[in-house]
Each structure stands twice: as structure tokens, then as C-alpha cells.
Short mmCIF file of C-alpha atoms in Angstrom, two decimals:
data_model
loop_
_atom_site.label_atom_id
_atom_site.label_comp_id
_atom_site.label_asym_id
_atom_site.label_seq_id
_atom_site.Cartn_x
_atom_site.Cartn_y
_atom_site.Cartn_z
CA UNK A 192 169.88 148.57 -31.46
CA UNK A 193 170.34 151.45 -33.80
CA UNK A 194 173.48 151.66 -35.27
CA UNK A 195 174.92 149.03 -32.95
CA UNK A 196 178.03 147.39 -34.80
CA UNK A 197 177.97 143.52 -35.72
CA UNK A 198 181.48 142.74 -37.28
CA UNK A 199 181.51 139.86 -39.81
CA UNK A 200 184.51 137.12 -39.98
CA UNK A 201 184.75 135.84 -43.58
CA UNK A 202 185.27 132.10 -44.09
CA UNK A 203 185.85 131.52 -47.51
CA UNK A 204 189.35 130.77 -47.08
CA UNK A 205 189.28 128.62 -44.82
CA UNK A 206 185.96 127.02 -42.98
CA UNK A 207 183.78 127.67 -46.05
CA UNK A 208 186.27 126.11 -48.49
CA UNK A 209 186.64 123.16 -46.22
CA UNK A 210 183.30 122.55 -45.71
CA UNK A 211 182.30 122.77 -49.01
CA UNK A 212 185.81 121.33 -51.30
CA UNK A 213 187.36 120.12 -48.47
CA UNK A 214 189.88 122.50 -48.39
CA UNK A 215 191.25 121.93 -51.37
CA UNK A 216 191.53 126.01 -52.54
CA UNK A 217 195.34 126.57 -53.32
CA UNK A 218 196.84 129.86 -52.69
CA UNK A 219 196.66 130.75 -56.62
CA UNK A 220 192.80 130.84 -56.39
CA UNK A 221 193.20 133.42 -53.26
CA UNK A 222 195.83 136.05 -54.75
CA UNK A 223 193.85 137.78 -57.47
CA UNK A 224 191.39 138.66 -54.79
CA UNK A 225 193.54 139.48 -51.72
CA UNK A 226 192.82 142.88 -52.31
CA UNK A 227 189.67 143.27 -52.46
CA UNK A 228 189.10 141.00 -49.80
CA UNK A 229 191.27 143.28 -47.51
CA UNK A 230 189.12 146.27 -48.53
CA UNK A 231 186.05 144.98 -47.44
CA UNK A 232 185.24 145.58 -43.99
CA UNK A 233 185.58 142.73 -42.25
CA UNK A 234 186.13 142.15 -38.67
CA UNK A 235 188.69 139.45 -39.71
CA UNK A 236 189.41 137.27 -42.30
CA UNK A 237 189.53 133.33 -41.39
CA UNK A 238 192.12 132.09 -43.42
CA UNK A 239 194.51 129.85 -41.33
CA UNK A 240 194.52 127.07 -38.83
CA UNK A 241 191.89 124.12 -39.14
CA UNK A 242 192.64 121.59 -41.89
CA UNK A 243 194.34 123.89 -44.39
CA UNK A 244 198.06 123.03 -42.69
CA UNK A 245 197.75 119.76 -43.47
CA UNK A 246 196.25 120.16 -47.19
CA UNK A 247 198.83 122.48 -47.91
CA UNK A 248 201.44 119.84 -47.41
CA UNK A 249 199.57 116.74 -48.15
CA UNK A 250 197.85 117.23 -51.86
CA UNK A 251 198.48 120.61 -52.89
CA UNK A 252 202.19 120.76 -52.64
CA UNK A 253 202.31 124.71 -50.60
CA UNK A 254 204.05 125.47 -47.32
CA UNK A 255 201.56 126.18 -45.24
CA UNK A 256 203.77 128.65 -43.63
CA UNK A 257 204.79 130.69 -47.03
CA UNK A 258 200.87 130.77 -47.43
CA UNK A 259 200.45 132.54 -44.27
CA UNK A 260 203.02 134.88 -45.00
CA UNK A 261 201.36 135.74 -48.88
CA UNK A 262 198.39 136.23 -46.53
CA UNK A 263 199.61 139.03 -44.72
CA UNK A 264 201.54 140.41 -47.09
CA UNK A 265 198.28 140.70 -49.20
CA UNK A 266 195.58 141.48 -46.64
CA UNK A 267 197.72 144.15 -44.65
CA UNK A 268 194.59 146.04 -43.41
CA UNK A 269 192.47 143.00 -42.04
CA UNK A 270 192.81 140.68 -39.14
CA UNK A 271 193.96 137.40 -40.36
CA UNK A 272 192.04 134.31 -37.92
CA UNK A 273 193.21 130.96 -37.69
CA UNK A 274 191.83 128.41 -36.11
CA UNK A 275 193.76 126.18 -33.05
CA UNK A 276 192.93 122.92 -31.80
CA UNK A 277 194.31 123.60 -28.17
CA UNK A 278 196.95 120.85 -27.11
CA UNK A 279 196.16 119.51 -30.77
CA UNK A 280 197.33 122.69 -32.69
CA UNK A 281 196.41 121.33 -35.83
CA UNK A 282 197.03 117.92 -35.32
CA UNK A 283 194.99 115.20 -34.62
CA UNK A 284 196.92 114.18 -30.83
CA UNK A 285 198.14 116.26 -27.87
CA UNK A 286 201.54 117.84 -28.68
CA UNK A 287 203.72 118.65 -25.56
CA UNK A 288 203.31 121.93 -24.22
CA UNK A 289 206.67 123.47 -25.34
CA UNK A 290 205.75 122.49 -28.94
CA UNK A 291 202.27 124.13 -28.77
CA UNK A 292 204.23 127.37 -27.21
CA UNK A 293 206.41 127.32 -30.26
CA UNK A 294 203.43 126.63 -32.69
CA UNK A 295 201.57 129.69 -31.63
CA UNK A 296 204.25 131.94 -31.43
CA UNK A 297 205.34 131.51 -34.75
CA UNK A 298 202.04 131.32 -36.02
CA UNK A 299 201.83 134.99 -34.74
CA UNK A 300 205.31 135.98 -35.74
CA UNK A 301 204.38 134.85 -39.01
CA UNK A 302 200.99 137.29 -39.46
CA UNK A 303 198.06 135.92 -37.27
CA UNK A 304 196.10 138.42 -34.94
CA UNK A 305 193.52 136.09 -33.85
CA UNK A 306 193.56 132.65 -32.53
CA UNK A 307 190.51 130.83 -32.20
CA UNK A 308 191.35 128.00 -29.75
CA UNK A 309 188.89 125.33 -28.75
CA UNK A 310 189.31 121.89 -27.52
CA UNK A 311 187.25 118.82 -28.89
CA UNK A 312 186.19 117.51 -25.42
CA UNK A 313 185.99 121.27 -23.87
CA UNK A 314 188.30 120.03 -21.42
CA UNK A 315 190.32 123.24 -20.11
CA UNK A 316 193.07 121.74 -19.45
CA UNK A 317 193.88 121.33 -23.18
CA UNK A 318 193.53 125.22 -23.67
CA UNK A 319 195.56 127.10 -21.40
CA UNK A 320 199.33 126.56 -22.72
CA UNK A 321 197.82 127.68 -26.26
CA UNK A 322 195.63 131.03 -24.67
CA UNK A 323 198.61 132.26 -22.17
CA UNK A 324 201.03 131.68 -25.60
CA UNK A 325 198.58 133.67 -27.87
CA UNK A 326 198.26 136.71 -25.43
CA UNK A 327 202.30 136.41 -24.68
CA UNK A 328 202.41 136.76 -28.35
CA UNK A 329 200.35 139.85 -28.88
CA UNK A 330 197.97 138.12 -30.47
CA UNK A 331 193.81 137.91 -29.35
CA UNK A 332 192.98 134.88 -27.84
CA UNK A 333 189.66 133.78 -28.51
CA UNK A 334 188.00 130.85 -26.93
CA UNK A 335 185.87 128.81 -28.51
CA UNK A 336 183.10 126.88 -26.84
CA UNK A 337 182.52 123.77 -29.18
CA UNK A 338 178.62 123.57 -29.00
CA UNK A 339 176.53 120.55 -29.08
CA UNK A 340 173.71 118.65 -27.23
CA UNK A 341 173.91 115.45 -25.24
CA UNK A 342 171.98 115.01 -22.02
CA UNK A 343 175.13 116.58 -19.76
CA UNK A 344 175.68 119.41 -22.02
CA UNK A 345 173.64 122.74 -20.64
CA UNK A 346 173.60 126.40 -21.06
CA UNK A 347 175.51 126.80 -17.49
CA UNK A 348 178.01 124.48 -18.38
CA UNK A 349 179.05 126.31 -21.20
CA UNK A 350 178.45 129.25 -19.28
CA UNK A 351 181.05 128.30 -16.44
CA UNK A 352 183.32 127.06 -19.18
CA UNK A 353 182.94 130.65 -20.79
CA UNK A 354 184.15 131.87 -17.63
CA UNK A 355 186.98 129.99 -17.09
CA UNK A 356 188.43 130.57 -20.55
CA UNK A 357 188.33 134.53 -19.36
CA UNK A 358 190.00 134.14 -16.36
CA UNK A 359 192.69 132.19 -18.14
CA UNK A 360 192.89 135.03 -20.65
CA UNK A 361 190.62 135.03 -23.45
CA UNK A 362 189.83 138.24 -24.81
CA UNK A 363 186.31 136.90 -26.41
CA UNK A 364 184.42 134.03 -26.65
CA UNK A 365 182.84 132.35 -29.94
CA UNK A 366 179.94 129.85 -30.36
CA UNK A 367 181.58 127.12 -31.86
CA UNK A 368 178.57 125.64 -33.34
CA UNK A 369 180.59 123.36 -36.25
CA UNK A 370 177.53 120.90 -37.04
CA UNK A 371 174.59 123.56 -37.83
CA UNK A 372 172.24 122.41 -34.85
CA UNK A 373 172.19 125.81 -32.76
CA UNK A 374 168.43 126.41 -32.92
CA UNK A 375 167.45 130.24 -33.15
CA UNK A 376 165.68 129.62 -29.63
CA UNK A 377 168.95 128.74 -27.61
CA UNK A 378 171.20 130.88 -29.62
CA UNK A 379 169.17 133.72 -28.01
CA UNK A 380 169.09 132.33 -24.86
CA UNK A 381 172.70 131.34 -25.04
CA UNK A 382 173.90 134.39 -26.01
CA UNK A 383 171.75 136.35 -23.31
CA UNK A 384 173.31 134.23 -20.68
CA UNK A 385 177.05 134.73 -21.46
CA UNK A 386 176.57 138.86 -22.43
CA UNK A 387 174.90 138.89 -18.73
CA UNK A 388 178.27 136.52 -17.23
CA UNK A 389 180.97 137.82 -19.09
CA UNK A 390 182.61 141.17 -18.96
CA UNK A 391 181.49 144.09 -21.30
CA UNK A 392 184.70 143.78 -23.11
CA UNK A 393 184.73 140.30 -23.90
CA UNK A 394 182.41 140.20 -27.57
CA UNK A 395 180.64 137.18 -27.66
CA UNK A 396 181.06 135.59 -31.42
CA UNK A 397 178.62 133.05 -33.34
CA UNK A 398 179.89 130.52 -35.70
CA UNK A 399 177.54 127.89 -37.56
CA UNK A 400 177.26 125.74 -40.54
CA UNK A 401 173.67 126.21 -42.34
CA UNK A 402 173.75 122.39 -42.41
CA UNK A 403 170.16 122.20 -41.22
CA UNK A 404 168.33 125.51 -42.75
CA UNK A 405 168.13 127.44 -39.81
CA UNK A 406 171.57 129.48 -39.66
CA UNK A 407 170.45 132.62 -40.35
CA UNK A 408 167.53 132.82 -38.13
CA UNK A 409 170.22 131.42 -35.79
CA UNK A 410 172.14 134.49 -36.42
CA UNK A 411 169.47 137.46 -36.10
CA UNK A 412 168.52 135.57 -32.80
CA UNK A 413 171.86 135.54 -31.55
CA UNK A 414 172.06 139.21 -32.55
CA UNK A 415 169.01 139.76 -31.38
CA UNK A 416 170.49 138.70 -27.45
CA UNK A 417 173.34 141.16 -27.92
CA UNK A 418 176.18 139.00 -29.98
CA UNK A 419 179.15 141.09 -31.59
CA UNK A 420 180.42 139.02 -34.50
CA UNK A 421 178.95 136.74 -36.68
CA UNK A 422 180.96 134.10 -39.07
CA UNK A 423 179.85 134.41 -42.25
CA UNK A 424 180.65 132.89 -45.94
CA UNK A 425 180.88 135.17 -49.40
CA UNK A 426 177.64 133.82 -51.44
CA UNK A 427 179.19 131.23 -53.73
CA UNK A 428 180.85 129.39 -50.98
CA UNK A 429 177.94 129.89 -48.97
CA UNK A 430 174.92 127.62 -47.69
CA UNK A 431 175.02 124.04 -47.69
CA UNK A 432 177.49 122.41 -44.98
CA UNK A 433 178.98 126.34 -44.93
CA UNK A 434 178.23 129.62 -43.04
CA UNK A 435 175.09 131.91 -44.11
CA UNK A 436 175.72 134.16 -46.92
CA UNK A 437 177.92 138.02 -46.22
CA UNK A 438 176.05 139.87 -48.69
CA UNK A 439 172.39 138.66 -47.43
CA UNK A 440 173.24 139.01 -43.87
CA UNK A 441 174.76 142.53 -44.52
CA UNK A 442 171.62 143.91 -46.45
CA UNK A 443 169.60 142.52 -43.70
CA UNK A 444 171.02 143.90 -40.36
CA UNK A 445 171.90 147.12 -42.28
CA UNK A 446 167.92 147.85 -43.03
CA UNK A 447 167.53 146.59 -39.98
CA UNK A 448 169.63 149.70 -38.49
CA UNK A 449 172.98 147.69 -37.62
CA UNK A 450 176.01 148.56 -38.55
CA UNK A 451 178.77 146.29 -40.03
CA UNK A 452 181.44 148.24 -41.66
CA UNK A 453 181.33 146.60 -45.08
CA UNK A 454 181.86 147.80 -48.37
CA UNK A 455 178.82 146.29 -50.35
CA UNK A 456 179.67 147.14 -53.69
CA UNK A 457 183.31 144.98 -52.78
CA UNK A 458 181.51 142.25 -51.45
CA UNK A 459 179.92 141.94 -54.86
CA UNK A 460 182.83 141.98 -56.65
CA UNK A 461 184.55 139.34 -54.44
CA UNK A 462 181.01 137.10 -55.46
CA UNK A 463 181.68 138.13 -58.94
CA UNK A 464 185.18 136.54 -58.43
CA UNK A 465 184.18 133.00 -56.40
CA UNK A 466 181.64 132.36 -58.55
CA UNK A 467 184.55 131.58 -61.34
CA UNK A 468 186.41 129.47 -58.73
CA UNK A 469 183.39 127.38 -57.84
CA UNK A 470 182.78 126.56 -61.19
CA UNK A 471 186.23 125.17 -61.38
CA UNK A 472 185.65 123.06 -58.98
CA UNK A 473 181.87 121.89 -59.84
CA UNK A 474 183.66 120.90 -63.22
CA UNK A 475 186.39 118.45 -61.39
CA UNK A 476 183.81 117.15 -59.06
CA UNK A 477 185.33 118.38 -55.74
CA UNK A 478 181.97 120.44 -54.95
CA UNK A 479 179.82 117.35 -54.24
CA UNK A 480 176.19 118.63 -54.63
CA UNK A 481 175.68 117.12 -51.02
CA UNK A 482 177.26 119.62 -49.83
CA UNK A 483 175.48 122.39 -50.88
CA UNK A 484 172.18 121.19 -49.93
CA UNK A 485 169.76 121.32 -46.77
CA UNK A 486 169.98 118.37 -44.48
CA UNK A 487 167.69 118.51 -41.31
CA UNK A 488 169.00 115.26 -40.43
CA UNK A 489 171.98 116.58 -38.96
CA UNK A 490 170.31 117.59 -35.95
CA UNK A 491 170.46 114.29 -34.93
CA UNK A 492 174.05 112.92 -36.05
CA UNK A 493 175.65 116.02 -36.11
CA UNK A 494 178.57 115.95 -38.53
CA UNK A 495 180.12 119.43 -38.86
CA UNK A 496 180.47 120.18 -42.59
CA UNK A 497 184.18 119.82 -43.38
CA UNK A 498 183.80 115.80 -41.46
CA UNK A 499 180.38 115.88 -43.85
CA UNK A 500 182.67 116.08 -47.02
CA UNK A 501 185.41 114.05 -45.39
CA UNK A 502 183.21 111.76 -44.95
CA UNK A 503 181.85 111.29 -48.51
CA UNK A 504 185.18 111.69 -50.15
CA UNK A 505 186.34 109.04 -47.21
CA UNK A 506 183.21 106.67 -48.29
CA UNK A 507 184.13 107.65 -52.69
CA UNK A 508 187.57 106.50 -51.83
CA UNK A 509 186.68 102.87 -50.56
CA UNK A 510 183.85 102.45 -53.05
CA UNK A 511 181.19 102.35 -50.72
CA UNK A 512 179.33 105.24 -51.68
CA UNK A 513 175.68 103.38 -50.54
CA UNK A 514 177.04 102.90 -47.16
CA UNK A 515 176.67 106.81 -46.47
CA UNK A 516 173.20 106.80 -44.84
CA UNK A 517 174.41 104.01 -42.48
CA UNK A 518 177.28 105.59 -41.11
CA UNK A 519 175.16 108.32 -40.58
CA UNK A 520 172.81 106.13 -38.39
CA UNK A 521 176.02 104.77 -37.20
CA UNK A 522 177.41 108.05 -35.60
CA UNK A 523 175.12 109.18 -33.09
CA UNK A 524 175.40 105.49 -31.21
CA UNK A 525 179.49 106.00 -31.25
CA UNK A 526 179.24 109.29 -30.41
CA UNK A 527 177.03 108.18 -27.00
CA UNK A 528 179.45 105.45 -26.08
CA UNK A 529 182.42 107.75 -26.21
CA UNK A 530 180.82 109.90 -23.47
CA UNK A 531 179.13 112.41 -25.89
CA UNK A 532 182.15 114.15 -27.64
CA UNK A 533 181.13 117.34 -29.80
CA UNK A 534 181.51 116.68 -32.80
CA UNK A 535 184.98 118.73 -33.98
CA UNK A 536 188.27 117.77 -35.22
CA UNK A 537 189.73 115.49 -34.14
CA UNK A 538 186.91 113.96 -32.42
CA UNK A 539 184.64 114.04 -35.47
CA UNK A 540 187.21 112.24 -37.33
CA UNK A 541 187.35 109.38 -34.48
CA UNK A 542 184.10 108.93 -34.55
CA UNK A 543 183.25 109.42 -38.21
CA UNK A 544 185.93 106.82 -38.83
CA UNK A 545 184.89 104.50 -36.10
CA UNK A 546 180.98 104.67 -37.20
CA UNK A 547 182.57 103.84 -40.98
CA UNK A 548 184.62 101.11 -39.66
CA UNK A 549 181.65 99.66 -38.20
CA UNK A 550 179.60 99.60 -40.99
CA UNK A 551 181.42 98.04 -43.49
CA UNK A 552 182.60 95.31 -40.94
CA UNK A 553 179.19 94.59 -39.93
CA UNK A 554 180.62 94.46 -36.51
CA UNK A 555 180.58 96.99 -33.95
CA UNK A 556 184.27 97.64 -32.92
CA UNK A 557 185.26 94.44 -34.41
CA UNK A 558 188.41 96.84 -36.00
CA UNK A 559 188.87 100.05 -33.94
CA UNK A 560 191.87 102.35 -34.93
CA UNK A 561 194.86 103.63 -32.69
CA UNK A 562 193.17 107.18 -32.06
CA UNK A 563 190.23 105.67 -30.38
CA UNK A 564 192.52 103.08 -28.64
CA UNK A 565 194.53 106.38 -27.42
CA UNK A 566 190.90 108.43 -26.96
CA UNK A 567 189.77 105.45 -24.50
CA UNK A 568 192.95 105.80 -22.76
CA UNK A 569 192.19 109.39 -21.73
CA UNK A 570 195.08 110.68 -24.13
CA UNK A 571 192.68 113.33 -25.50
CA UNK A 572 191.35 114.64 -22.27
CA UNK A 573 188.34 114.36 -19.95
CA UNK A 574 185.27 113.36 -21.68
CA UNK A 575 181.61 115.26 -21.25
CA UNK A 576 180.33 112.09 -19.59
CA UNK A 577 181.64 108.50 -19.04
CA UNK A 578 182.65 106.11 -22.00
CA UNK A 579 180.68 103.15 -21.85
CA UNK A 580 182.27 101.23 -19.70
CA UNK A 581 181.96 97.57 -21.75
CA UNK A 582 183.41 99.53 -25.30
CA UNK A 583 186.04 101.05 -23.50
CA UNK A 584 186.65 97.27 -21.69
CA UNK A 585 186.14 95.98 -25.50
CA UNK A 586 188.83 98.35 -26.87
CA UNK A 587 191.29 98.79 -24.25
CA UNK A 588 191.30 95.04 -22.69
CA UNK A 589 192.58 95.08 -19.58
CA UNK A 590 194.81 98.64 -19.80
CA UNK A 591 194.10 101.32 -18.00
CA UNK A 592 193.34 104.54 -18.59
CA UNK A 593 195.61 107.46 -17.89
CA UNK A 594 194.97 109.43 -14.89
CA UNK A 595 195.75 113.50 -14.87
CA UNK A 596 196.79 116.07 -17.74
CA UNK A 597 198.09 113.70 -20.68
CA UNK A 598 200.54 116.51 -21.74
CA UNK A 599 202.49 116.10 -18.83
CA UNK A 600 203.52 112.80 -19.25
CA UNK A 601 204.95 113.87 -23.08
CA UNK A 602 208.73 114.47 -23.63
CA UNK A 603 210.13 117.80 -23.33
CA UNK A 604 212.75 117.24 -25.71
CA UNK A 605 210.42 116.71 -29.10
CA UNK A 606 211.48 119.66 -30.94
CA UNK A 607 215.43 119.18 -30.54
CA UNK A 608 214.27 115.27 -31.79
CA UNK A 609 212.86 116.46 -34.80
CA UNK A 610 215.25 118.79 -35.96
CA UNK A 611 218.12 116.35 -35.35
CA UNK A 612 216.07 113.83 -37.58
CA UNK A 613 215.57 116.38 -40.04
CA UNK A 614 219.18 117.77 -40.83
CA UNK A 615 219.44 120.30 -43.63
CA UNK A 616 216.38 119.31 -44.37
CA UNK A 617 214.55 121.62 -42.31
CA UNK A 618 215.50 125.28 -43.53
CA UNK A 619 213.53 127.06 -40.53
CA UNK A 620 211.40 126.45 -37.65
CA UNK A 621 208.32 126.63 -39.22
CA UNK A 622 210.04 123.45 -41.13
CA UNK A 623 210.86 121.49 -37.99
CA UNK A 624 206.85 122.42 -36.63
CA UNK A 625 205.59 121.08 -39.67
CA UNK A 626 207.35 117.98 -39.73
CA UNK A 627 206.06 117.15 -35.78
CA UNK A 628 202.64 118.27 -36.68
CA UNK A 629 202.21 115.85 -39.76
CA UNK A 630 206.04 113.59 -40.42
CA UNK A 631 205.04 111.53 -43.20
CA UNK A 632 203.71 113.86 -45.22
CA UNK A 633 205.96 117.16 -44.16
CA UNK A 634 208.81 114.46 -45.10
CA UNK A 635 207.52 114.11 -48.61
CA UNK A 636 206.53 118.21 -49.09
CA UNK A 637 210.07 118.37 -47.98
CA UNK A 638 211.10 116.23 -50.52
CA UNK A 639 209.01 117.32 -53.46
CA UNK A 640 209.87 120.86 -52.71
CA UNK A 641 213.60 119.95 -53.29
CA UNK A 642 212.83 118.27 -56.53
CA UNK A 643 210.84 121.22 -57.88
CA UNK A 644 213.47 123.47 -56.95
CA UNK A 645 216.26 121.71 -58.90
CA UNK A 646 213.81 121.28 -61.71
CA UNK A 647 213.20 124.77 -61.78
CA UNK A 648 217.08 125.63 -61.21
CA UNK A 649 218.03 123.53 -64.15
CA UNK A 650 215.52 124.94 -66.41
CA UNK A 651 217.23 128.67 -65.62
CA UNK A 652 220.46 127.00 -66.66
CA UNK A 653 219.34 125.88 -69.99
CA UNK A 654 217.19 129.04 -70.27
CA UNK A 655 220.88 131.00 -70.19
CA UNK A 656 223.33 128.76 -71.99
CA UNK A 657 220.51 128.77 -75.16
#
């Protein structure tokens, strides 16, 4: 053990913040800290990927693209991480595989060194275009086993699927545990079983949400069984629906005799800074205080934290605030009749919506939205176990569902669509991959970005002539 290395991932800009503000942290909040951030110590810094794309766009008017590329201009020392939904990218339905090849190469071209790709349903077939793309690239391909338990979900299952993910490239493997319900006990023996089937070069990574209290002992278990990395949260973004704190974690498995590589006295300052930025956002009410608490009950539904938040703010929106404990009751039972889906984008946000839906219909399925109409049609892949065969009859009448890879039977000729429809418009690739990803709402960015331009452009006029 002694002097063994554990490398720490910081979340803060990207899993933490969504967990905890749901993702609402605009690039001005990052800058005055870049710095420090990159002279920390960390293994990487998560700061990409997941639901920040489509924030960026959607409410706080940022390319996502321009971000990335502040990012690396900023942090030129560190790893930047994003994370990758596999044949989703960051969608929330299967792209075609010529779009996901384009996705991830410019998502490398444009700074990332790690991908983190994971599928909702663990279904292989959704991960290989995006882990053969990332190592084409130059960039690490990590695969991501999204954990959770169900009665046909077992340690050699995610074992084998460990295994796979290697063979197809993967140069580690991470514990994807997004809910918080890895129990110290199987992260050891977890752990311990893919260090003893995996190669010695392939770390083995731990991610999980302190949801239910027991993250950290979750961690030193993990460590205990020989993991590598660890995901971890600076202390004012911390807790809650987010990752264990990075300075308590470092001043434990330092006395301990580990070694991490991080600058304390930088981590402190980088608390020092956060702690401004979560006040900020206390104030405005984004930090629901929810969030930030201990929930044991989540070892039952299992709602990862960003879907936790979603799913308040979703609930806040609609004025049905005292419907929350219901649709928590409410998500386990979908979850079961849609053959056990972990719960991770975009299946969270399938069934999360579906368990809403039922609720405040009083109905089970009585209104049942396209995604689940296209998830009981096998458009997201093979599910862990069967749907229930009389809610899939319920929902899909008497259509079938799709047999084989759904990718293959999308159109190769998206991208030459989409830039077509876009014109001018689209001043780069990047432009023409955001509007596929997310049209609506890379059409208005587009839009708004023109507007502020011209604003700004006439301004400089009148600036000169006075």
C-alpha cells in the first residue's frame, strides 16, 4: 500500500455542478479559477460531455464548443474528461454511426484527452463506434460500466462486460455508480474481481454520488481492493447528490500512506473560491437544499443526482412540488417494467418522466411520451431483462419491436442534411454537430448569437463616431 498512487478526477465542472445546480455554472464562474485548478494535481479534470452541451445552448446562451476550447486553453497541464453517452453522444437517441465518429473526433480535436463512454442499457453494441473513434483520435477511451442492482445484474456480468469493453479498446474501466447505491461491501468485492480479470494496465476507476451517506467508505473500500482513480468533488460542491469531498479524501489516503499528487494548499484555495460561487447560487435558489442532503432512500429508487435535481426543478416547473415523494415510489415499479434499466441519462430521464407522468395522471401509462414509445421499440438497445410484456403491448399496440443494432437502420447522409438546412448559418462543424445533437434549441443559440453580435457590432460603431 505504501506510497501506492490513487489519482483523483475533479467534478466540479461538470458532474458536481449538475448534480447539485443542475448544470447551470457558466463559463464566467470557471475562468478566475482555471489556473489554479490546472495546478492542482489532478488525474483529470471532468469538465465536458454529460448535460453541460445542452445547457450551454439551451439557458445559458455559450457554445458549448468555444467552452471547451477556453478549457484547454486555461487548464493546459491537466487532462480535460468528458463524458459520452455511446450511440447517444450527448443526446437523448441513437445518432448514426458516422455522426458519433465526427462527434468524438472533434470533441478531441477540440481539447479532450479522456472520454468516458458508457451506454444506459450496457448494451455493447452502443459503445464500439464511439471507443474505436476515441482511440483513432488519440484520445483514452474509458469505459464505463453503469452500475446498479436488479435481480439479472451480477458482479460477473459486469465483469464479462468489463472485458469486452477491453478487447474493443478501452484503455480503463470506471465504476459508473451515478445513483450513490455502491455499498462499501461490493465496491471491494467489485473492484477485486475486475483488478484480478483485467490487464495490469487497464486502472480500474470509481465514480459515485454520496446520495445515500456511504460514498466515502465506498471509496477507501474500493481502494482498499486495489482501485486507481477515484471521482471526487472540491468541498463546496461536494456531498449531497455529488461526489465525496477532494480535500477530505486527500488528507485521508495521504495519512493513510497513499499517494495522490495534489497540491493541498491549492485545493484550499480553489474551496476558498467555490464557496463564493455557491453562495450565488443558494441566493437565486438554484442550490435546492435537497440536494445537499443525505437520502438513504435512494437505495431503493435510485435516481442519480443530476435526474434528482431534474426532477425537482421538473416537479417546481408544473407546480406539483407535493407530488415528489410519489414519483419517487413511482420509479422503481417503471424502472422493473422496462426490464431494469440503470438509472443514467437518457434512461433516467425516461423513466423519471414516465413515473411523473403517471402520477399526476393517476393512471399508469395512460400518457406515455415518444422516447419510451421509441425505448419499447428497441431503438435504445437491448434491455438487462425483458420489458413487461403487457406495458410494452399497452404502449406499442400492435407494432413491433425492432430486431438487430438500431444504428444500422439510421441514414448515412444526416450530417450533409443538416448542414444543407443550416446554410450560413452554421460557421463550422462543431455548428452543424450541435444543431443534430439538440435542433430546436442549437437553432435559437444560433440565432441569439447573431443578434448579440450585431448588438455588440453596433455599439462599437457608436462607440467610434461619438
Amino acid at each position: 500500500m505504501a506510497n501506492r498512487h490513487i489519482g483523483f478526477t475533479e467534478t466540479v465542472l461538470r458532474d458536481a455542478q449538475q448534480s447539485l445546480i443542475a448544470t447551470r455554472l457558466p463559463f464566467s464562474e470557471m475562468e478566475p479559477i482555471l489556473s489554479k485548478l490546472d495546478a492542482a494535481g489532478y488525474h483529470s479534470l471532468e469538465c465536458w460531455g454529460g448535460a453541460t452541451f445542452d445547457v450551454c445552448m439551451r439557458f445559458l446562451d455559450e457554445d458549448p464548443w468555444e467552452r471547451l476550447r477556453k478549457l484547454r486553453a486555461g487548464l493546459p497541464n491537466t487532462k480535460l474528461q468528458m463524458l459520452l453517452r455511446g450511440q447517444n453522444i450527448l443526446g437523448y437517441k441513437h445518432y448514426p454511426d458516422d455522426i458519433v465518429r465526427r462527434f468524438v473526433k472533434a470533441a478531441v480535436k477540440n481539447g479532450i484527452d479522456i472520454i468516458r463512454i458508457f451506454d444506459a442499457l450496457n448494451d455493447v453494441n452502443n459503445l464500439k463506434v464511439a471507443i474505436e473513434t476515441a482511440v483513432e483520435a488519440g484520445a483514452e477511451a474509458s469505459g464505463a460500466i453503469s452500475y446498479t442492482t436488479s435481480p439479472v445484474h451480477t458482479r460477473e456480468m459486469y465483469v464479462n462486460l468489463a472485458k469486452e469493453m477491453v478487447n474493443m479498446g478501452c484503455q480503463s474501466i470506471c465504476i459508473k455508480d451515478m445513483a450513490g447505491i455502491l455499498t462499501p461491501n461490493n465496491a471491494y468485492g467489485l473492484v477485486a474481481a475486475l483488478k484480478d480479470a483485467l490487464p495490469d494496465n487497464v486502472p480500474v476507476i470509481m465514480h459515485t454520488h454520496s446520495t445515500a451517506g456511504m460514498a466515502f467508505m465506498t471509496y477507501m473500500k474500493g481502494i482498499e481492493a486495489g482501485a486507481d482513480v477515484i471521482d471526487t468533488a472540491i468541498s463546496p460542491f461536494s456531498g449531497g447528490t455529488s461526489q465525496p469531498t477532494t480535500e477530505s479524501l486527500h488528507v485521508a489516503l495521504t495519512q493513510m500512506g497513499y499517494d495522490t499528487g495534489l497540491d493541498e494548499p491549492t485545493l484550499y484555495e480553489i474551496a476558498d473560491y467555490f464557496k463564493g460561487v455557491r453562495a450565488k447560487f443558494i441566493e437565486d435558489g438554484t442550490l435546492n437544499p435537497i440536494s445537499m442532503g443525505t437520502d438513504t432512500q435512494c437505495l431503493n429508487y435510485q435516481i442519480p443526482g443530476g435526474m434528482l435535481s431534474n426532477l425537482l426543478s421538473q416537479l417546481k416547473s408544473l407546480n406539483a412540488s407535493d407530488k415528489f415523494d410519489e414519483a419517487l415510489l413511482e420509479t422503481p415499479r417503471v424502472r422493473e417494467d422496462l426490464g431494469f434499466p440503470p438509472l443514467v441519462t437518457p434512461t433516467s430521464q425516461l423513466v423519471g418522466t414516465q413515473a411523473v407522468q403517471n402520477v399526476l395522471a393517476g393512471e399508469r401509462y395512460k400518457n406515455v411520451g415518444a422516447e419510451v414509445k421509441a425505448y419499447c421499440r428497441g431503438e435504445y438497445g437491448r434491455t438487462p431483462a425483458p420489458i413487461n410484456p403487457e406495458i410494452q403491448k399497452l404502449i406499442l399496440g400492435d407494432e413491433k419491436p425492432i430486431e438487430g443494432r438500431y444504428a444500422d437502420t439510421l441514414p448515412t447522409d444526416t450530417f450533409e442534411k443538416a448542414q444543407a438546412e443550416l446554410g450560413e448559418t452554421a460557421r463550422s462543424e462543431e455548428d452543424v454537430l450541435s444543431y443534430i445533437a439538440f435542433p430546436p434549441v442549437a437553432e435559437k443559440f444560433f440565432e441569439t448569437r447573431k443578434a448579440n453580435e450585431e448588438k455588440v457590432a453596433k455599439y462599437s460603431i457608436e462607440k467610434i463616431e461619438d
